[in-house]
mmCIF file of C-alpha atoms in Angstrom:
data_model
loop_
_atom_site.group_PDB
_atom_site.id
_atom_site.type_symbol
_atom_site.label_atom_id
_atom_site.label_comp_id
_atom_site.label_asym_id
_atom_site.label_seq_id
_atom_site.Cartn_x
_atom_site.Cartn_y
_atom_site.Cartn_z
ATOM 1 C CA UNK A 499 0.000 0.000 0.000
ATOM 2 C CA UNK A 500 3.188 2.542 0.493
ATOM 3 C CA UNK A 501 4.045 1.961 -2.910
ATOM 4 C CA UNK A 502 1.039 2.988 -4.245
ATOM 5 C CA UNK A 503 0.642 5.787 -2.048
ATOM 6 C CA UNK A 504 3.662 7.049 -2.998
ATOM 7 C CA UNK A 505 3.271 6.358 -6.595
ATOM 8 C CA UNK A 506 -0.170 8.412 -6.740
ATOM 9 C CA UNK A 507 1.406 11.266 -4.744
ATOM 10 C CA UNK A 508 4.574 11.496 -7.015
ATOM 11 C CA UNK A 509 2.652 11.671 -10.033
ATOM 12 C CA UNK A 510 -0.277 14.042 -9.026
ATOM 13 C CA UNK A 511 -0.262 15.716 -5.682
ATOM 14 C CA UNK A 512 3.417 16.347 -5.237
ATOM 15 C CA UNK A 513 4.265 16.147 -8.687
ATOM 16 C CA UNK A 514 7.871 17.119 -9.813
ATOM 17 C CA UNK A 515 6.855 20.271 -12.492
ATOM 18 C CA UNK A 516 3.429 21.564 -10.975
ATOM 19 C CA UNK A 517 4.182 21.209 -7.437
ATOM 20 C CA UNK A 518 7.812 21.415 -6.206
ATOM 21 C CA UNK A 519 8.925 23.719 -9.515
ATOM 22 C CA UNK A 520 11.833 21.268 -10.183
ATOM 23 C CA UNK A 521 13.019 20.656 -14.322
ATOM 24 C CA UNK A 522 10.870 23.977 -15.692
ATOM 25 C CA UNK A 523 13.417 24.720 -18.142
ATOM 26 C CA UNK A 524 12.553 21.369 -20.396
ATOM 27 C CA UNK A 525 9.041 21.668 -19.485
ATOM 28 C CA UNK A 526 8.465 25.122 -20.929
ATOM 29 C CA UNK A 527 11.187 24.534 -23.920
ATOM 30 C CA UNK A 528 10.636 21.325 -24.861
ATOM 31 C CA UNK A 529 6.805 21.145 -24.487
ATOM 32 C CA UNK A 530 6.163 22.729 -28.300
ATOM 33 C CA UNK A 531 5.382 19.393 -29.991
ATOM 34 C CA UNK A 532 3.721 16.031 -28.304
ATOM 35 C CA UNK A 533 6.235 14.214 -30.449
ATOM 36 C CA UNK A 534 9.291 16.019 -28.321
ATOM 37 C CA UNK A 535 7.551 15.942 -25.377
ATOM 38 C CA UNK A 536 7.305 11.651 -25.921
ATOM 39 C CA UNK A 537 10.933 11.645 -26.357
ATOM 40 C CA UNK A 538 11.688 13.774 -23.725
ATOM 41 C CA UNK A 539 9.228 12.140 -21.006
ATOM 42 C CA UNK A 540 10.864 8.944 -21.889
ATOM 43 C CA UNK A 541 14.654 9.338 -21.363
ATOM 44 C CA UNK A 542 14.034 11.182 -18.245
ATOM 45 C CA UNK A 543 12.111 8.443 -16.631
ATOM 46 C CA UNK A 544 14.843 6.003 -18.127
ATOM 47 C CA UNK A 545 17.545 8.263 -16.868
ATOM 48 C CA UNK A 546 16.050 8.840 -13.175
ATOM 49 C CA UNK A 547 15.231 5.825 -12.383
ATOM 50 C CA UNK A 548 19.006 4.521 -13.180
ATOM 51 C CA UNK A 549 20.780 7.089 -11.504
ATOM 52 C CA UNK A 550 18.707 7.326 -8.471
ATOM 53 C CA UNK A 551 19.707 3.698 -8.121
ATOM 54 C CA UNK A 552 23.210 4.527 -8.059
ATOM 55 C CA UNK A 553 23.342 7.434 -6.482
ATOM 56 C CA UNK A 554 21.401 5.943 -3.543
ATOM 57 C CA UNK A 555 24.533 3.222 -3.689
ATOM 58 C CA UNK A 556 27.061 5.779 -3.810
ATOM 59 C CA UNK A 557 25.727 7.576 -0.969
ATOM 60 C CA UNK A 558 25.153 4.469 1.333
ATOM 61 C CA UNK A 559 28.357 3.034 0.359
ATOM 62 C CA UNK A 560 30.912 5.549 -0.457
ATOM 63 C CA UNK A 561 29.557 9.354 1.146
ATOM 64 C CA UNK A 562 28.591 7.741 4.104
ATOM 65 C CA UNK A 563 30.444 4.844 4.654
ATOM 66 C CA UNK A 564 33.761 7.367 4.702
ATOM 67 C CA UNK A 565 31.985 10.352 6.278
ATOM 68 C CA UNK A 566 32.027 12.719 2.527
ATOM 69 C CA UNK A 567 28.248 13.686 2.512
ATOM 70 C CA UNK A 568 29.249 17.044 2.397
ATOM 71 C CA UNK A 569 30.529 15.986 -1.638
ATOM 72 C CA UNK A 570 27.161 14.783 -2.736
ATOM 73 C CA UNK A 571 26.211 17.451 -4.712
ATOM 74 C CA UNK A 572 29.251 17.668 -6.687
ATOM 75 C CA UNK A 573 29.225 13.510 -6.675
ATOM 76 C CA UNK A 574 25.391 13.159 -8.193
ATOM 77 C CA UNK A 575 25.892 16.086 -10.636
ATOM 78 C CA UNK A 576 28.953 13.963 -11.905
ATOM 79 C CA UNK A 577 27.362 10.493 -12.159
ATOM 80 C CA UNK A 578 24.677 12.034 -13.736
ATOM 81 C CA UNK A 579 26.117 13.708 -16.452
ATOM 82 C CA UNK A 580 28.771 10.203 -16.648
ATOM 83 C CA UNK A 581 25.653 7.903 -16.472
ATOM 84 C CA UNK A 582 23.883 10.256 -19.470
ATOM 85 C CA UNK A 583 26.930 9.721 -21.716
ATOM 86 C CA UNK A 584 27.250 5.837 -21.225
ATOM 87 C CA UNK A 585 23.679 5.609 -21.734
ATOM 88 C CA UNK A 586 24.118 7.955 -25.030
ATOM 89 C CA UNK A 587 27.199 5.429 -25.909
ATOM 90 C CA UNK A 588 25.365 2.421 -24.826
ATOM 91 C CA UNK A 589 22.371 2.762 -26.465
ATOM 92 C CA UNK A 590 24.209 3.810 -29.689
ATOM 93 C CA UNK A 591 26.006 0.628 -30.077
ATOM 94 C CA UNK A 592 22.839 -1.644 -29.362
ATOM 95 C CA UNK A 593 20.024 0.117 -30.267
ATOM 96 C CA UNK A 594 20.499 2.814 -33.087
ATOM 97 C CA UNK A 595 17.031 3.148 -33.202
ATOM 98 C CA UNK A 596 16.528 4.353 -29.629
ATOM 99 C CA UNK A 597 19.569 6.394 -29.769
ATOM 100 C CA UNK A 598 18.065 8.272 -32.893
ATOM 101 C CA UNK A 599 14.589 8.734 -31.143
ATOM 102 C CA UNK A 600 16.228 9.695 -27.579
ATOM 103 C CA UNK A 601 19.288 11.638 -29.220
ATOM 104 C CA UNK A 602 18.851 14.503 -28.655
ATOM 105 C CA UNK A 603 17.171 14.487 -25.258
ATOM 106 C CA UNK A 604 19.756 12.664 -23.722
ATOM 107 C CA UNK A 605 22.137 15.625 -23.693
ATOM 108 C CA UNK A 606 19.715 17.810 -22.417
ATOM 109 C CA UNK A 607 19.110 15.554 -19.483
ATOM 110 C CA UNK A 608 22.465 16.330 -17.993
ATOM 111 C CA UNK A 609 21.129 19.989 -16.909
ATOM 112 C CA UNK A 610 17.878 19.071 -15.909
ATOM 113 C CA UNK A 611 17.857 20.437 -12.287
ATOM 114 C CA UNK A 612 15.072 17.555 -11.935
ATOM 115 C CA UNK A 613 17.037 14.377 -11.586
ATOM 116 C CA UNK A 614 19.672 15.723 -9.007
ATOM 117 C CA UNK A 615 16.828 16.929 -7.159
ATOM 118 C CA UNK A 616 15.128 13.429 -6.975
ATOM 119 C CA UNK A 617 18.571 12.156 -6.646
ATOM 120 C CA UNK A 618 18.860 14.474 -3.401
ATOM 121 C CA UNK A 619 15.539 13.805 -2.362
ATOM 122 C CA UNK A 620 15.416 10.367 -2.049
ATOM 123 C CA UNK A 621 18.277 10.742 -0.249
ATOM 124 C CA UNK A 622 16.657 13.368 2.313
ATOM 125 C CA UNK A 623 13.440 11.235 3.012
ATOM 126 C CA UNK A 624 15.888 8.513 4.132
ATOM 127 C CA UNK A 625 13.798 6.254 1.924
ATOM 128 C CA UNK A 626 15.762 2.317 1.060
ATOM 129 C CA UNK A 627 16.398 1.520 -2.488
ATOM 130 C CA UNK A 628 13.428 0.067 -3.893
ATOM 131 C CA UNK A 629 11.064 2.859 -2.104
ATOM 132 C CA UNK A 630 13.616 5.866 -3.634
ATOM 133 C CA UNK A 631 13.538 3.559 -7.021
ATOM 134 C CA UNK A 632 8.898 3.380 -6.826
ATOM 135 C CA UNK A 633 9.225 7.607 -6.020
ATOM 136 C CA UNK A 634 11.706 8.043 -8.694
ATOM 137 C CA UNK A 635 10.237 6.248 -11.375
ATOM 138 C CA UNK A 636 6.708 7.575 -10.297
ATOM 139 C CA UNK A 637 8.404 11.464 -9.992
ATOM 140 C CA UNK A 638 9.443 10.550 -13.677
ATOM 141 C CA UNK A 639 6.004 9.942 -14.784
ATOM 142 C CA UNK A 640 4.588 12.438 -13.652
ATOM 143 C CA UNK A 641 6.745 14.840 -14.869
ATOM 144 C CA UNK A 642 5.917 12.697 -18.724
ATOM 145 C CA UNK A 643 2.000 13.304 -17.669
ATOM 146 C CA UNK A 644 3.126 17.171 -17.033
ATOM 147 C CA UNK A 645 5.008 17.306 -19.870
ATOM 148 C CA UNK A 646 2.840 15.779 -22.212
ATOM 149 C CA UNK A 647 -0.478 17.642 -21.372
ATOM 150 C CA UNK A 648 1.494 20.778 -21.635
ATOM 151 C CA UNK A 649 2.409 20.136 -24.992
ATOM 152 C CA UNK A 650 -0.664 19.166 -26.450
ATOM 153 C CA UNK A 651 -2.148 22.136 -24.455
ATOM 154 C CA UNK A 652 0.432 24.316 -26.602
ATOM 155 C CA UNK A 653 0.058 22.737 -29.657
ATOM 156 C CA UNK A 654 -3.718 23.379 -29.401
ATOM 157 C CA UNK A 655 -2.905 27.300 -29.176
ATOM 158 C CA UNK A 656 -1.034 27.092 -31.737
ATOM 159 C CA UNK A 657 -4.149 27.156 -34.282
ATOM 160 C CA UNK A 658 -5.842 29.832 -31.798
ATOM 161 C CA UNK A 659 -5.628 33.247 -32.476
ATOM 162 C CA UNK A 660 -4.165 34.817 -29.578
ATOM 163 C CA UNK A 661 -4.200 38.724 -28.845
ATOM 164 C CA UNK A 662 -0.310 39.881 -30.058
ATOM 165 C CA UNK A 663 0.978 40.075 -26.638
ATOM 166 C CA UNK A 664 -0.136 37.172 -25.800
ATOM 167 C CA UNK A 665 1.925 35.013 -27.953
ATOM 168 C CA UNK A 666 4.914 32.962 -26.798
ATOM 169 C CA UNK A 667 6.160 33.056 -23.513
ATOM 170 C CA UNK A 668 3.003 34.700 -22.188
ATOM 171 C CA UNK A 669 0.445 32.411 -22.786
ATOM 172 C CA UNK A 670 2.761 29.448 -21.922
ATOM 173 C CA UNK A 671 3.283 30.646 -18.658
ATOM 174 C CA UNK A 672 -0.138 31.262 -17.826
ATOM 175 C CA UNK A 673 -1.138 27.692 -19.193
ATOM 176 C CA UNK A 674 1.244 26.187 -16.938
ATOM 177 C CA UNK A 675 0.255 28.325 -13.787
ATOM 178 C CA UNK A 676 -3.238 27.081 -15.025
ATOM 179 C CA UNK A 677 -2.090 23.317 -15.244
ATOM 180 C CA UNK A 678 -0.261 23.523 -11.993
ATOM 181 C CA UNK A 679 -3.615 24.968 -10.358
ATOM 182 C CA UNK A 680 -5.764 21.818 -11.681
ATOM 183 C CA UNK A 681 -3.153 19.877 -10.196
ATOM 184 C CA UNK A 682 -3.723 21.160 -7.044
ATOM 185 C CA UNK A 683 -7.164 19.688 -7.178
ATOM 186 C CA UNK A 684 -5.306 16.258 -6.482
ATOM 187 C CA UNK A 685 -4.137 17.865 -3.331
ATOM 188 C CA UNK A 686 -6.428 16.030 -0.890
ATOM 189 C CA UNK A 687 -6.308 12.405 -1.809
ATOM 190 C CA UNK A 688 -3.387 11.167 -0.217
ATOM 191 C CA UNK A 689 -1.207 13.062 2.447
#
């Protein structure tokens, strides 16, 4: 029953983009197109869910185990960005498909503030592996469900005729203020 507590607050209540403001920079840039915001919503649940399972190992086993927690920002942000580039590698020798699909999101997942923030957060909850590895995954998807309703709310403005100063940025924002606000609805169904 945690797990799906959990799950159904990472995805909706607490959920990664609406709630706690964490990876808005590939939310509001990469939300243009559903077809990006697939891609996107993909590799970043592939990509958090690995390196929240080994940044929860480095942490138990290394940071801690030799008294370095004060080095685990600066030790996630550098897994990270390593994991990202043997996934890029990895999946560009096995699947060339994939890697063409996921391409160029991979690179872009290095900077998103939203998987060291997981990262960190499992950490902070003091949560064991498989709970961090159920919140991560389920942080992921809900920042895909964000991601995804964003961009088809965007791509359906896109054939609306908007007042000229309204266009762009403006809009976007208010959309997502708007999206973030019907999120809150979720707000009472788990604690």
């Amino acid at each position: 029953m945690e797990y799906i507590i959990i799950f159904i607050s990472a995805i909706f209540v607490n959920n990664i983009v609406l709630s706690q403001f964490l990876g808005i920079c590939p939310f509001l840039g990469v939300s243009k197109k559903v077809e990006t915001a697939t891609g996107m919503g993909a590799a970043v649940t592939f990509v958090l869910t690995i390196a929240t399972i080994v940044t929860f190992l480095i942490q138990k086993y290394v940071l801690d185990t030799f008294g370095l927690q004060y080095l685990q920002t600066i030790t996630f942000i550098l897994v990270i960005a390593g994991l990202v580039q043997m996934v890029e590698i990895i999946l560009k020798k096995v699947s060339p498909a994939l890697y063409q699909a996921l391409g160029v999101f991979l690179p872009l997942i290095t900077t998103n503030c939203c998987i060291l923030g997981v990262a960190i957060l499992v950490i902070q909850k003091d949560y064991d592996l498989l709970t961090g590895v159920v919140y991560a995954f389920s942080t992921a998807i809900g920042f895909a469900l964000a991601l995804l309703l964003f961009a088809g709310l965007r791509e359906q403005m896109s054939l609306v005729k908007l007042p000229k100063g309204m266009e762009g940025t403006p809009i976007a924002l208010i959309t997502a203020g708007l999206l973030a606000m019907a999120f809150m609805g979720f707000s009472g169904i788990v604690n």
